[in-house]
Structure formats: structure tokens, C-alpha cells
mmCIF file with all atom_site columns, C-alpha atoms in Angstrom:
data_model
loop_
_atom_site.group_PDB
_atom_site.id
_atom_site.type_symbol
_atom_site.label_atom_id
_atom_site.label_alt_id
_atom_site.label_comp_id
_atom_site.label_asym_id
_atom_site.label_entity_id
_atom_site.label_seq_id
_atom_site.pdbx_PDB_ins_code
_atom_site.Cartn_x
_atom_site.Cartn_y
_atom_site.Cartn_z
_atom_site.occupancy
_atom_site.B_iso_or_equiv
_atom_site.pdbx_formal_charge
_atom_site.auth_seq_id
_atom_site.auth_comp_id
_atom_site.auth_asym_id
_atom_site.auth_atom_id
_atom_site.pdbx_PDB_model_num
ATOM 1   C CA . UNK A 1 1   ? 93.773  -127.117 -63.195  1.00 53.00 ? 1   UNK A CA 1
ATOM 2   C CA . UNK A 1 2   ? 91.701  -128.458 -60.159  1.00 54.00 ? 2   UNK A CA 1
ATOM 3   C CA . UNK A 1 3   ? 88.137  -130.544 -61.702  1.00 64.00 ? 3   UNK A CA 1
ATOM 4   C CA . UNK A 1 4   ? 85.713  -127.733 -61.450  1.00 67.00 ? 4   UNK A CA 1
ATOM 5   C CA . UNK A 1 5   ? 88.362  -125.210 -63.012  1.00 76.00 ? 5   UNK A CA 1
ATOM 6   C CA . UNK A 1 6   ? 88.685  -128.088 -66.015  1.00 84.00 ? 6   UNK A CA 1
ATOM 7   C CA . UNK A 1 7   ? 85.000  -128.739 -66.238  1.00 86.00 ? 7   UNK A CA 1
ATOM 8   C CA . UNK A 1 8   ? 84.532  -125.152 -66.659  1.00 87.00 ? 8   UNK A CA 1
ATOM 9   C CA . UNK A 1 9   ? 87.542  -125.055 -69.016  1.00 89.00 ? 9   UNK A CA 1
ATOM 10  C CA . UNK A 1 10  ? 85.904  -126.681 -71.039  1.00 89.00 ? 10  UNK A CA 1
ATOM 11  C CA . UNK A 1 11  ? 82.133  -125.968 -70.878  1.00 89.00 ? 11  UNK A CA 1
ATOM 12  C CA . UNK A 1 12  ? 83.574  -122.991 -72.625  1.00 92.00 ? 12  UNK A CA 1
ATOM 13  C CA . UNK A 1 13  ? 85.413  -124.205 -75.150  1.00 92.00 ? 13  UNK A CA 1
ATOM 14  C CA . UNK A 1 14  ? 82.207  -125.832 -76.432  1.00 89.00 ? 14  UNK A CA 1
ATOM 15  C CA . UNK A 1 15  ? 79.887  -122.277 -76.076  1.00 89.00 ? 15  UNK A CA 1
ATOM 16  C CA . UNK A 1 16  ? 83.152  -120.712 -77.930  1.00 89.00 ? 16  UNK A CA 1
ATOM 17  C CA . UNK A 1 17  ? 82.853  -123.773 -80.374  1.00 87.00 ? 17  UNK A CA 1
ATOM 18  C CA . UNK A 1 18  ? 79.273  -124.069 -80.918  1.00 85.00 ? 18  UNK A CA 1
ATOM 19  C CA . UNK A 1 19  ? 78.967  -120.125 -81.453  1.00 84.00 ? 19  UNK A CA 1
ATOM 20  C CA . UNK A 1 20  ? 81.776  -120.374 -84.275  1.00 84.00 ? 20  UNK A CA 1
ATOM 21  C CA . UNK A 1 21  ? 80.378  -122.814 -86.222  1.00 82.00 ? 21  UNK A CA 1
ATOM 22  C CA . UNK A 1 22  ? 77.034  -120.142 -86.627  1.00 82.00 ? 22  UNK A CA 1
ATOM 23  C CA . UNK A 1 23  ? 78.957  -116.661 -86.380  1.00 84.00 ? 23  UNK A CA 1
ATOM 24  C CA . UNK A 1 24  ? 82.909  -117.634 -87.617  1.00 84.00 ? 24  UNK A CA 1
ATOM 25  C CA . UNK A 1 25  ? 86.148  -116.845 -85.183  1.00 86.00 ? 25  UNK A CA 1
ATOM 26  C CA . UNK A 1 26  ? 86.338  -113.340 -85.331  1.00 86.00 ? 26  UNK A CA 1
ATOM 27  C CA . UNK A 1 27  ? 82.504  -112.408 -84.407  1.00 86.00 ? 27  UNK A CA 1
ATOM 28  C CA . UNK A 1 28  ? 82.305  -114.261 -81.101  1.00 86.00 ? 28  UNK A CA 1
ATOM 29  C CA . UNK A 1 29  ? 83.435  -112.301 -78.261  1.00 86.00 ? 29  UNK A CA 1
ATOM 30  C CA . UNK A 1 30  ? 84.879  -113.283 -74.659  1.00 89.00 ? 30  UNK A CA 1
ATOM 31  C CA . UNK A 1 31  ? 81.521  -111.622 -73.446  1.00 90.00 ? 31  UNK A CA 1
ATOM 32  C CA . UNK A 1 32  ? 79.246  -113.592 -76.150  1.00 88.00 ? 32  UNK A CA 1
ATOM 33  C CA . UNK A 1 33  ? 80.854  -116.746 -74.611  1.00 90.00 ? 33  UNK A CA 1
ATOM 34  C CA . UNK A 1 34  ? 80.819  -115.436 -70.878  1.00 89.00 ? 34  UNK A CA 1
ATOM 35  C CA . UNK A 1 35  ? 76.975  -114.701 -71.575  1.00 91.00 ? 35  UNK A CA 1
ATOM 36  C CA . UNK A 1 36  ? 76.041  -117.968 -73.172  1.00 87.00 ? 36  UNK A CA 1
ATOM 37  C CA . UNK A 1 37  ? 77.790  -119.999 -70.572  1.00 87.00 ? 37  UNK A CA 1
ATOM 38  C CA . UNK A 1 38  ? 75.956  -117.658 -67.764  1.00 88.00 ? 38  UNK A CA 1
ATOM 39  C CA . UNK A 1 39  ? 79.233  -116.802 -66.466  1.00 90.00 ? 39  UNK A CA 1
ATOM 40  C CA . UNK A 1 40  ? 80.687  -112.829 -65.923  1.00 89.00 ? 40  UNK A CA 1
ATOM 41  C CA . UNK A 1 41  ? 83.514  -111.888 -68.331  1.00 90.00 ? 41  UNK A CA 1
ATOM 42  C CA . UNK A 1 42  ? 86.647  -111.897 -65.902  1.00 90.00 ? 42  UNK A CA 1
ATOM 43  C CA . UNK A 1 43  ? 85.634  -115.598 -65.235  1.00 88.00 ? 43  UNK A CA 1
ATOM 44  C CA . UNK A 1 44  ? 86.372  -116.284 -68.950  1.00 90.00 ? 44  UNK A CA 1
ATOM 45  C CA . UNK A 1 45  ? 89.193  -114.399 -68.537  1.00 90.00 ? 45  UNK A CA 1
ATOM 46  C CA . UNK A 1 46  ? 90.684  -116.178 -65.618  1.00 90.00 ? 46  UNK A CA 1
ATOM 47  C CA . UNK A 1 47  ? 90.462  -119.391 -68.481  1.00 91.00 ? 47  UNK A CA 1
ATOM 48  C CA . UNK A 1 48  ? 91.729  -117.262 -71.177  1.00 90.00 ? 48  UNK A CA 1
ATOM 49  C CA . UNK A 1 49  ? 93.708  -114.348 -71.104  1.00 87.00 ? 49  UNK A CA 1
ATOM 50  C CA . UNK A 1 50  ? 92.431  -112.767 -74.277  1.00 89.00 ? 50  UNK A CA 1
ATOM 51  C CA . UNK A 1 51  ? 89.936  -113.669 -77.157  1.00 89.00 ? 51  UNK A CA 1
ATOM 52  C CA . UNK A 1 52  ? 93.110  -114.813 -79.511  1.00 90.00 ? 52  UNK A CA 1
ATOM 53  C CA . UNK A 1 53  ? 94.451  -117.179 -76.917  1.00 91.00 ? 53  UNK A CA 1
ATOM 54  C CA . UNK A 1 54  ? 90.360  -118.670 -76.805  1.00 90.00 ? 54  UNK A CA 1
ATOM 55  C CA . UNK A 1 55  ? 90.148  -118.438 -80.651  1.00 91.00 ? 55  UNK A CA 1
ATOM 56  C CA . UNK A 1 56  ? 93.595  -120.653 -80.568  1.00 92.00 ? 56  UNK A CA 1
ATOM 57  C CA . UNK A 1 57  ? 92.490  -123.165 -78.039  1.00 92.00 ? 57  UNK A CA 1
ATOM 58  C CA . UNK A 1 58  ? 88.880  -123.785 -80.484  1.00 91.00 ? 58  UNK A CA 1
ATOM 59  C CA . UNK A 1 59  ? 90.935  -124.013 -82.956  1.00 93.00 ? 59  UNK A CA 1
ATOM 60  C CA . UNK A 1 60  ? 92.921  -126.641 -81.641  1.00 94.00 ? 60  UNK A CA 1
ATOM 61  C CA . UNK A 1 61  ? 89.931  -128.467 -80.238  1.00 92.00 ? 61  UNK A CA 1
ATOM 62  C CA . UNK A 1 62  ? 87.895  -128.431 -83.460  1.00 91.00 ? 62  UNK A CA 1
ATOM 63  C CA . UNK A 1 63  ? 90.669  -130.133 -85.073  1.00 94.00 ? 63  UNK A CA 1
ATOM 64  C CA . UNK A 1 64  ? 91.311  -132.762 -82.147  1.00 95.00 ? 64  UNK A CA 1
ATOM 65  C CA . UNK A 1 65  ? 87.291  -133.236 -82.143  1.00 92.00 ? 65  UNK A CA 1
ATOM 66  C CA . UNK A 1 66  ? 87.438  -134.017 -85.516  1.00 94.00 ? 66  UNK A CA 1
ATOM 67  C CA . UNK A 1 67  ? 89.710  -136.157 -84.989  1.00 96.00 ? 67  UNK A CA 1
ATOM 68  C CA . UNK A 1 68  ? 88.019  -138.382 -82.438  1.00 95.00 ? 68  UNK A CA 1
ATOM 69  C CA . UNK A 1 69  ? 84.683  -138.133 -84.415  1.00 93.00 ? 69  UNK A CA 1
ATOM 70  C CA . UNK A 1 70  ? 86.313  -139.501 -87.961  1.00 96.00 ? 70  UNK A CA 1
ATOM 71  C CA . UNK A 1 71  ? 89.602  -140.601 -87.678  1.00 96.00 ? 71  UNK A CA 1
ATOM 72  C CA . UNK A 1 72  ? 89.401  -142.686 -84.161  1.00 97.00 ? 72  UNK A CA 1
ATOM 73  C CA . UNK A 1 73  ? 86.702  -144.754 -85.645  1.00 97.00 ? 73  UNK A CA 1
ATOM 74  C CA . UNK A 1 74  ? 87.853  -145.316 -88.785  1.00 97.00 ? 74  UNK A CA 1
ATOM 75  C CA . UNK A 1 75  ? 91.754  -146.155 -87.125  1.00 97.00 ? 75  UNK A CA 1
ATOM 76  C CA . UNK A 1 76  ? 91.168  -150.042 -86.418  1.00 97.00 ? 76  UNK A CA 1
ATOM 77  C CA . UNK A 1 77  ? 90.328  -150.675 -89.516  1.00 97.00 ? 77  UNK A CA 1
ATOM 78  C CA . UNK A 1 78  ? 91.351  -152.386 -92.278  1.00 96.00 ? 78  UNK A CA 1
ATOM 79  C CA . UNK A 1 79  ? 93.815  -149.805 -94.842  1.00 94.00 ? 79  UNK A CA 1
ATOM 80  C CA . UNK A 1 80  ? 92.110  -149.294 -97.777  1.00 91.00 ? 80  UNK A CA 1
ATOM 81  C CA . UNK A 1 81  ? 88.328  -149.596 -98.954  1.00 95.00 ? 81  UNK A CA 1
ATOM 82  C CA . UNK A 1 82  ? 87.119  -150.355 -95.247  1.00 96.00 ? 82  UNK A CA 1
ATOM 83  C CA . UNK A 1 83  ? 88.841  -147.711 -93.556  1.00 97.00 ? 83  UNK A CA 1
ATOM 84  C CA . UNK A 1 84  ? 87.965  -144.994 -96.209  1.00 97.00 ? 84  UNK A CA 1
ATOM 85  C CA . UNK A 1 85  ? 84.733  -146.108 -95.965  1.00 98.00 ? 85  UNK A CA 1
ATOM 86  C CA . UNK A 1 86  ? 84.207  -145.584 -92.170  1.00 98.00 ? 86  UNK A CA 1
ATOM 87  C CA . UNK A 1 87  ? 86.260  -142.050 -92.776  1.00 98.00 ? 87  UNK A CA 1
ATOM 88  C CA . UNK A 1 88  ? 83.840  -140.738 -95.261  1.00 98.00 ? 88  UNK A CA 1
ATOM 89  C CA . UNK A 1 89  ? 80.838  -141.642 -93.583  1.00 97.00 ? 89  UNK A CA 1
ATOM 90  C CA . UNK A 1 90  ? 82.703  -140.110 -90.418  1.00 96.00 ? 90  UNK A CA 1
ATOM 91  C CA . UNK A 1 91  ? 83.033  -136.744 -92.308  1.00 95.00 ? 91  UNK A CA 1
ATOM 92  C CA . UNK A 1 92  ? 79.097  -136.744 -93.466  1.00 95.00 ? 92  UNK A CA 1
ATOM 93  C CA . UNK A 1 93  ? 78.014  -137.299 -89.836  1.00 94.00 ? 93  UNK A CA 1
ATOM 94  C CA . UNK A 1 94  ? 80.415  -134.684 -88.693  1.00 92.00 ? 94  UNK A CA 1
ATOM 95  C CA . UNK A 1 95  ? 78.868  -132.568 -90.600  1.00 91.00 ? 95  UNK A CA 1
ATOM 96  C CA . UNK A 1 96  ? 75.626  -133.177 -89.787  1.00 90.00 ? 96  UNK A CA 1
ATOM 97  C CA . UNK A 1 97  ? 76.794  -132.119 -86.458  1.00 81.00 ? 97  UNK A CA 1
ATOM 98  C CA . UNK A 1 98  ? 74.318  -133.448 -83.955  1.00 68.00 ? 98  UNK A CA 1
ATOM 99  C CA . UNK A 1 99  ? 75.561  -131.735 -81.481  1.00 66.00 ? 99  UNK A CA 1
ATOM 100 C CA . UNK A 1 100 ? 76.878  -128.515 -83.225  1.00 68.00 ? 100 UNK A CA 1
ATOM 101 C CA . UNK A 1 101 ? 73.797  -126.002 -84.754  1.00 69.00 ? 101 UNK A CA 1
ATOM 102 C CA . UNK A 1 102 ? 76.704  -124.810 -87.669  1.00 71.00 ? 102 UNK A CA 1
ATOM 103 C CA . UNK A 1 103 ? 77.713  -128.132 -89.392  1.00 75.00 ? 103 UNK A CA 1
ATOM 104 C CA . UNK A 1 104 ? 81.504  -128.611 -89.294  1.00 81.00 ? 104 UNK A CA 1
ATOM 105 C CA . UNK A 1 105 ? 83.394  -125.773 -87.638  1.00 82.00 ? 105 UNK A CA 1
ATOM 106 C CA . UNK A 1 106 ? 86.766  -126.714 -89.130  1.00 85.00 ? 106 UNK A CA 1
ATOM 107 C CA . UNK A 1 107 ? 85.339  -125.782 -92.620  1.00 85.00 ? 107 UNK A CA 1
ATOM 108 C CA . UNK A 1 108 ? 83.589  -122.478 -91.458  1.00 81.00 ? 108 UNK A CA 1
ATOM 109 C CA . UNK A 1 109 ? 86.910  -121.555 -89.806  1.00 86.00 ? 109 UNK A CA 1
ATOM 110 C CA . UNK A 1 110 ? 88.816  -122.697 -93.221  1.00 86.00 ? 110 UNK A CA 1
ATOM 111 C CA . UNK A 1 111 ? 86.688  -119.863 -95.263  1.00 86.00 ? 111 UNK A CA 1
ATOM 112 C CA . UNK A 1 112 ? 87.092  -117.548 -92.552  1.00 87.00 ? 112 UNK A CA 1
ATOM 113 C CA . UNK A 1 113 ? 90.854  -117.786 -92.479  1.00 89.00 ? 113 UNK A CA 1
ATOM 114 C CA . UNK A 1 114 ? 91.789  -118.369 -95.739  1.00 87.00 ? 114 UNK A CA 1
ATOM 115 C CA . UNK A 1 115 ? 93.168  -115.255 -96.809  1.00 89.00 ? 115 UNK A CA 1
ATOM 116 C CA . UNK A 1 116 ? 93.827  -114.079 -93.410  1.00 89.00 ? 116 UNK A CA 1
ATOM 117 C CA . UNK A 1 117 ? 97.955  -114.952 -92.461  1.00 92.00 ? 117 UNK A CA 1
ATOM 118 C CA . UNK A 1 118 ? 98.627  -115.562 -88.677  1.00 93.00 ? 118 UNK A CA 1
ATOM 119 C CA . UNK A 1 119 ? 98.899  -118.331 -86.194  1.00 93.00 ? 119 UNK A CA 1
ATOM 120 C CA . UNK A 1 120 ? 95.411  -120.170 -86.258  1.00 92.00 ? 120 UNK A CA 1
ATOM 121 C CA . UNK A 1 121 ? 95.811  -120.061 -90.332  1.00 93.00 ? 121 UNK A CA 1
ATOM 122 C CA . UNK A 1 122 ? 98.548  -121.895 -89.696  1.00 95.00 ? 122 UNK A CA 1
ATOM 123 C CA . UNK A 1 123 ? 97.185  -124.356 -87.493  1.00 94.00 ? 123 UNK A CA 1
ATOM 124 C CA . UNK A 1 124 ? 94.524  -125.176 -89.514  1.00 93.00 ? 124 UNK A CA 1
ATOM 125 C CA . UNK A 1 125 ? 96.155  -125.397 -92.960  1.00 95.00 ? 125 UNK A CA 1
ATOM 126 C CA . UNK A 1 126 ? 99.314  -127.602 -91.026  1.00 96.00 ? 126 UNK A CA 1
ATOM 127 C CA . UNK A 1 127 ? 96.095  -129.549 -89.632  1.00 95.00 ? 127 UNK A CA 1
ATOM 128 C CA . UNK A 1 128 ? 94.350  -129.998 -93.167  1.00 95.00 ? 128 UNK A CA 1
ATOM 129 C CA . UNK A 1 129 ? 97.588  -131.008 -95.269  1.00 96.00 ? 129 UNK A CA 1
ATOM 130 C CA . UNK A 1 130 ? 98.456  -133.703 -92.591  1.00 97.00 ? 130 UNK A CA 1
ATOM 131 C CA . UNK A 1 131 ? 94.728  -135.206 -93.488  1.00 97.00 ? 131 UNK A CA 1
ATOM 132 C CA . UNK A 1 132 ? 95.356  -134.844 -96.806  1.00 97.00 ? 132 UNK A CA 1
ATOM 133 C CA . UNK A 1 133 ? 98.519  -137.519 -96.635  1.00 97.00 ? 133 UNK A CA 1
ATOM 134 C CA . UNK A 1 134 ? 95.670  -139.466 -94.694  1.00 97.00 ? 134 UNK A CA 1
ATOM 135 C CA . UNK A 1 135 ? 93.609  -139.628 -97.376  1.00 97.00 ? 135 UNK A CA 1
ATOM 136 C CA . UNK A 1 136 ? 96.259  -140.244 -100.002 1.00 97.00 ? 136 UNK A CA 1
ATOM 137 C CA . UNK A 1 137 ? 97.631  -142.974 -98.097  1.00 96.00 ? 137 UNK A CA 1
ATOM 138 C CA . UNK A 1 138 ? 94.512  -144.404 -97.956  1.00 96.00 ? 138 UNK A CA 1
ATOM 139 C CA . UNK A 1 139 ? 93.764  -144.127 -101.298 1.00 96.00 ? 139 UNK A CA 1
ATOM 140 C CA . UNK A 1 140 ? 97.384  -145.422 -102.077 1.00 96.00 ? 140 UNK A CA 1
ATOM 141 C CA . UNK A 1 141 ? 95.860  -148.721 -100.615 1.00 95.00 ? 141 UNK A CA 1
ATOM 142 C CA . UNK A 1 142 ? 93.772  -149.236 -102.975 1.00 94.00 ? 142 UNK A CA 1
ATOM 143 C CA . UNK A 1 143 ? 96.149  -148.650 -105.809 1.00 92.00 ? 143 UNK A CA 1
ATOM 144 C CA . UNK A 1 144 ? 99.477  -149.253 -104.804 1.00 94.00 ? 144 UNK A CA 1
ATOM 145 C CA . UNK A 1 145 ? 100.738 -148.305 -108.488 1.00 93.00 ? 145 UNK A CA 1
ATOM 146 C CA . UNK A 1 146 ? 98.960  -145.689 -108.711 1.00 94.00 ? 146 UNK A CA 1
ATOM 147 C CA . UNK A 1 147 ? 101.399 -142.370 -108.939 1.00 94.00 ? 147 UNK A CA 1
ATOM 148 C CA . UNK A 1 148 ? 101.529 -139.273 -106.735 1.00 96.00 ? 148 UNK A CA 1
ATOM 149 C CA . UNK A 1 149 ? 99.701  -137.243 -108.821 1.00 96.00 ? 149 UNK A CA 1
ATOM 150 C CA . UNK A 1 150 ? 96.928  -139.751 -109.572 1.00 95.00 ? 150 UNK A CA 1
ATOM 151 C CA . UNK A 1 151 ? 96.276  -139.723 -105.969 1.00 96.00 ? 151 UNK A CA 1
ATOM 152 C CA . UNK A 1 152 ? 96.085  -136.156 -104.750 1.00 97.00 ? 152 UNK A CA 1
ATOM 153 C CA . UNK A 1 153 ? 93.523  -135.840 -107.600 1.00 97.00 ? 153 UNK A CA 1
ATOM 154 C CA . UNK A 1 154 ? 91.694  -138.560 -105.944 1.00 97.00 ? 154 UNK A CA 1
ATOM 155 C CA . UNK A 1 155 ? 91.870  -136.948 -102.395 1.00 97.00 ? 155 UNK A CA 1
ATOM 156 C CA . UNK A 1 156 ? 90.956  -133.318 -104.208 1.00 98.00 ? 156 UNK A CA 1
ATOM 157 C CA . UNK A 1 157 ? 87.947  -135.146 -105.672 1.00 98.00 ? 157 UNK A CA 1
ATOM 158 C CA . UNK A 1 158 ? 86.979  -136.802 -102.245 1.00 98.00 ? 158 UNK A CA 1
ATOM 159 C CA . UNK A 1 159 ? 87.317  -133.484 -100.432 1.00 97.00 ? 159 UNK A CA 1
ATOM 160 C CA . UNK A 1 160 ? 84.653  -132.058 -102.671 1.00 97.00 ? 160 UNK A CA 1
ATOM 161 C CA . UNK A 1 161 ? 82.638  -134.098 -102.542 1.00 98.00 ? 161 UNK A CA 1
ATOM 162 C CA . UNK A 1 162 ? 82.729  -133.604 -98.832  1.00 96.00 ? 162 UNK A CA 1
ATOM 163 C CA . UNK A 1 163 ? 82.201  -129.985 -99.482  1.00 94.00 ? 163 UNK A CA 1
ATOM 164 C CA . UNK A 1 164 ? 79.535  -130.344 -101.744 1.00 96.00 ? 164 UNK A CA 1
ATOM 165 C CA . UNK A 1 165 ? 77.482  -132.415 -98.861  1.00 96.00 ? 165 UNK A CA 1
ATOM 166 C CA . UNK A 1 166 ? 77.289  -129.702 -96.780  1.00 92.00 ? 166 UNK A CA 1
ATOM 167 C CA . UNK A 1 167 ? 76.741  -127.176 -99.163  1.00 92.00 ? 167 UNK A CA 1
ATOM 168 C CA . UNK A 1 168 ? 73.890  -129.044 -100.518 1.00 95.00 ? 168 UNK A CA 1
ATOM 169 C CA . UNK A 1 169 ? 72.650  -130.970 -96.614  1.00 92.00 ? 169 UNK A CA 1
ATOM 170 C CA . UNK A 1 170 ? 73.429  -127.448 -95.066  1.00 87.00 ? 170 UNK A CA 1
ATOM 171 C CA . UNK A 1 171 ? 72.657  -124.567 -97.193  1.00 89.00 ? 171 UNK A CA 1
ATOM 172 C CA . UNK A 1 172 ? 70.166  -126.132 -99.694  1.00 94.00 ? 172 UNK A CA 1
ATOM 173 C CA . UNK A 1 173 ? 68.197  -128.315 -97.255  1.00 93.00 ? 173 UNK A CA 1
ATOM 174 C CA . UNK A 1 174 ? 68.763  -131.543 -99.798  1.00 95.00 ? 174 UNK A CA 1
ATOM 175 C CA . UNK A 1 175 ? 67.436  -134.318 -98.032  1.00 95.00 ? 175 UNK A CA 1
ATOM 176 C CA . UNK A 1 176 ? 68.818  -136.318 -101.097 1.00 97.00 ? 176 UNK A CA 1
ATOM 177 C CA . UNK A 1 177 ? 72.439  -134.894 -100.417 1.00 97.00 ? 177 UNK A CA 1
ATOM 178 C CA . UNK A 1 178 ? 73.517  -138.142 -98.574  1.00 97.00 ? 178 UNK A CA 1
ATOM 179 C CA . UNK A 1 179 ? 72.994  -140.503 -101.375 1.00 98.00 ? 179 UNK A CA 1
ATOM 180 C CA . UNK A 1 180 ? 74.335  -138.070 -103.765 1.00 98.00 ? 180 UNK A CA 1
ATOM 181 C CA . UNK A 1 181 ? 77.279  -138.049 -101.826 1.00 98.00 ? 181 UNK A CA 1
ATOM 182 C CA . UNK A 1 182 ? 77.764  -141.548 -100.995 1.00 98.00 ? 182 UNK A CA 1
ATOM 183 C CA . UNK A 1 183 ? 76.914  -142.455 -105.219 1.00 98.00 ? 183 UNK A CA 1
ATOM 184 C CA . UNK A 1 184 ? 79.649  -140.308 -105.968 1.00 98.00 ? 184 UNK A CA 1
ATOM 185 C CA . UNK A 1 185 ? 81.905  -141.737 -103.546 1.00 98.00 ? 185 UNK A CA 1
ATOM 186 C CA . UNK A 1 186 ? 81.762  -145.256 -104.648 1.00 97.00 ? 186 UNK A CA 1
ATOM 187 C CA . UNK A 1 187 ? 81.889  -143.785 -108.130 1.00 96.00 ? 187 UNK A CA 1
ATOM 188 C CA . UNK A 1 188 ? 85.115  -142.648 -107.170 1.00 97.00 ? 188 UNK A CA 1
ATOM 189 C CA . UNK A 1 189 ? 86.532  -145.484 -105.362 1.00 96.00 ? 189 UNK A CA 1
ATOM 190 C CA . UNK A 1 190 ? 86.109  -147.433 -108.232 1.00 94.00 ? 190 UNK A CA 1
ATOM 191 C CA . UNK A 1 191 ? 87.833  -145.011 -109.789 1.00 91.00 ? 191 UNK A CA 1
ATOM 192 C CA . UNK A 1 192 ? 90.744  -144.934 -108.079 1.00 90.00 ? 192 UNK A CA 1
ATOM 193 C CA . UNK A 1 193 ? 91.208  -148.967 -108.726 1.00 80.00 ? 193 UNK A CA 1
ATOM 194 C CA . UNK A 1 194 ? 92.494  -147.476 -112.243 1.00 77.00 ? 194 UNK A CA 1
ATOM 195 C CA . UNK A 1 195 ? 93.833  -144.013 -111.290 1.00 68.00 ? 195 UNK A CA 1
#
């Protein structure tokens, strides 16, 4: 794809991405995106051929954004404590989503397509089990004795916490959400030391 054609690749992807995260997969249109990006319809077209195969490619790059946002930083890091630490504060900010008005689109896209078999559910759950062995690797760090069940409790706990955040930063307006959050994350990372 020649520069321009890639720049305006992916100017869309982040219209398509940023009007997900407000209005979920299945409300945003090829002409919503076309419109916001003040560009006709059969120019989105020429990028993507239909609104599944744009719905796929959002998909994919809300996962490989997330990826850069909380992983990337948190990679170079130490295993254990350190690295966790950097991942969960990673996952707050990415919610936050400074540059997103919706908060994190791979969690408005989970309760979207939850119940809903096909391809992108796929994608997404394949996406969110392999961070799950992330996290319980991580957490295996800090207790190498610890058992498998022990620690997929500990990631289950961690992940709602997560969700909790941005119910309570998002929905509720809870300027106090962070330090909830990060008081019950220590909580349980000293937890896990016994788990």
C-alpha cells in the first residue's frame, strides 16, 4: 500500500476505533466512519471491502494497541513484582484512554461479543486467554510454589479489579477509583506471596 493509501489506512482504523469504544462493533457503520473521517463511502471501501472485514481489522488493532500501551512497557522489566507493577498501572492508564473518548475498547468489544459466536469472538477471547498466561506467569514469579489453581484465582482477582476501575473511573465518575484500585492491588500482591 503506497504512504498516502497507508496513512489513510489507518486514519480510519482509529475513527472505526474511537467510534467503538462509545457505540460497540456492530453500531458503527462504513458510512459513520467514511463521515467522521470526511471521506465518501467507496473510499472506505476501497480500504475495506465490507464492514466485517473493518470490524476484524479494529479488532485486531485494539488488541495490538493494547499491547504496545501495557505490555511493551512493562516487557524490560524485571519478572515479578516490577513488571506486574508497570502492567497494572499500564491497564489503569489504558483505560483512562487519553486518546480514546470510550475507555478501553477491548472490554466494550468483550461485552459486546460475549454471547455472540463468530470470528472476532474468537479473536478476542484467543487474545484474552493468551494475557491471562501473562498474568499467571507473572504472578508465578512471585510464588514459584504456588499451584495452578492458586494462581488463576490471583489473575481472576487482578482482572477485576481492573474491571471494577473502569466501572467505578468510567461510569461512576470516582475520582477516588485509582487509589481504590491500586490499595487493592498491593493488597493482593501480598497476597499472592502466600497463595
Amino acid at each position: 500500500m503506497p504512504p498516502k493509501g497507508a496513512a489513510t489506512h489507518a486514519r480510519l482504523i482509529d475513527e472505526a476505533m474511537t467510534q467503538v469504544t462509545v457505540r460497540g462493533l456492530a453500531a458503527v457503520s462504513l458510512q459513520d466512519v467514511a463521515s467522521a473521517a470526511g471521506v465518501s463511502k467507496s473510499a472506505v471501501l476501497k480500504h475495506f471491502q465490507s464492514k466485517e472485514a473493518l470490524q476484524t481489522e479494529v479488532v485486531d488493532a485494539m488488541i495490538e494497541r493494547f499491547t504496545e500501551a501495557v505490555w511493551r512497557p512493562a516487557e524490560p522489566l524485571p519478572a515479578g513484582r516490577e513488571r506486574l507493577d508497570r502492567i497494572f498501572q499500564g491497564e489503569l492508564d489504558w483505560i483512562d484512554g487519553e486518546d480514546r473518548p470510550g475507555g478501553c475498547p477491548l472490554k466494550a468489544a468483550a461485552m459486546e461479543l460475549d454471547d455472540q459466536p463468530g470470528p472476532l469472538r474468537d479473536t478476542l477471547k484467543a487474545s484474552q486467554v493468551r494475557w491471562a498466561k501473562v498474568l499467571k506467569r507473572e504472578f508465578r514469579t512471585l510464588n514459584p510454589n504456588a499451584d495452578d489453581a492458586a494462581l488463576e484465582v490471583l489473575v481472576f482477582q487482578f482482572k477485576g479489579i481492573v474491571l471494577a476501575y473502569g466501572h467505578s473511573r468510567r461510569l461512576l465518575d470516582d475520582e477516588t477509583a485509582r487509589a481504590q484500585a491500586t490499595s487493592a492491588y498491593r493488597m493482593l500482591v501480598a497476597s499472592a506471596a502466600h497463595a
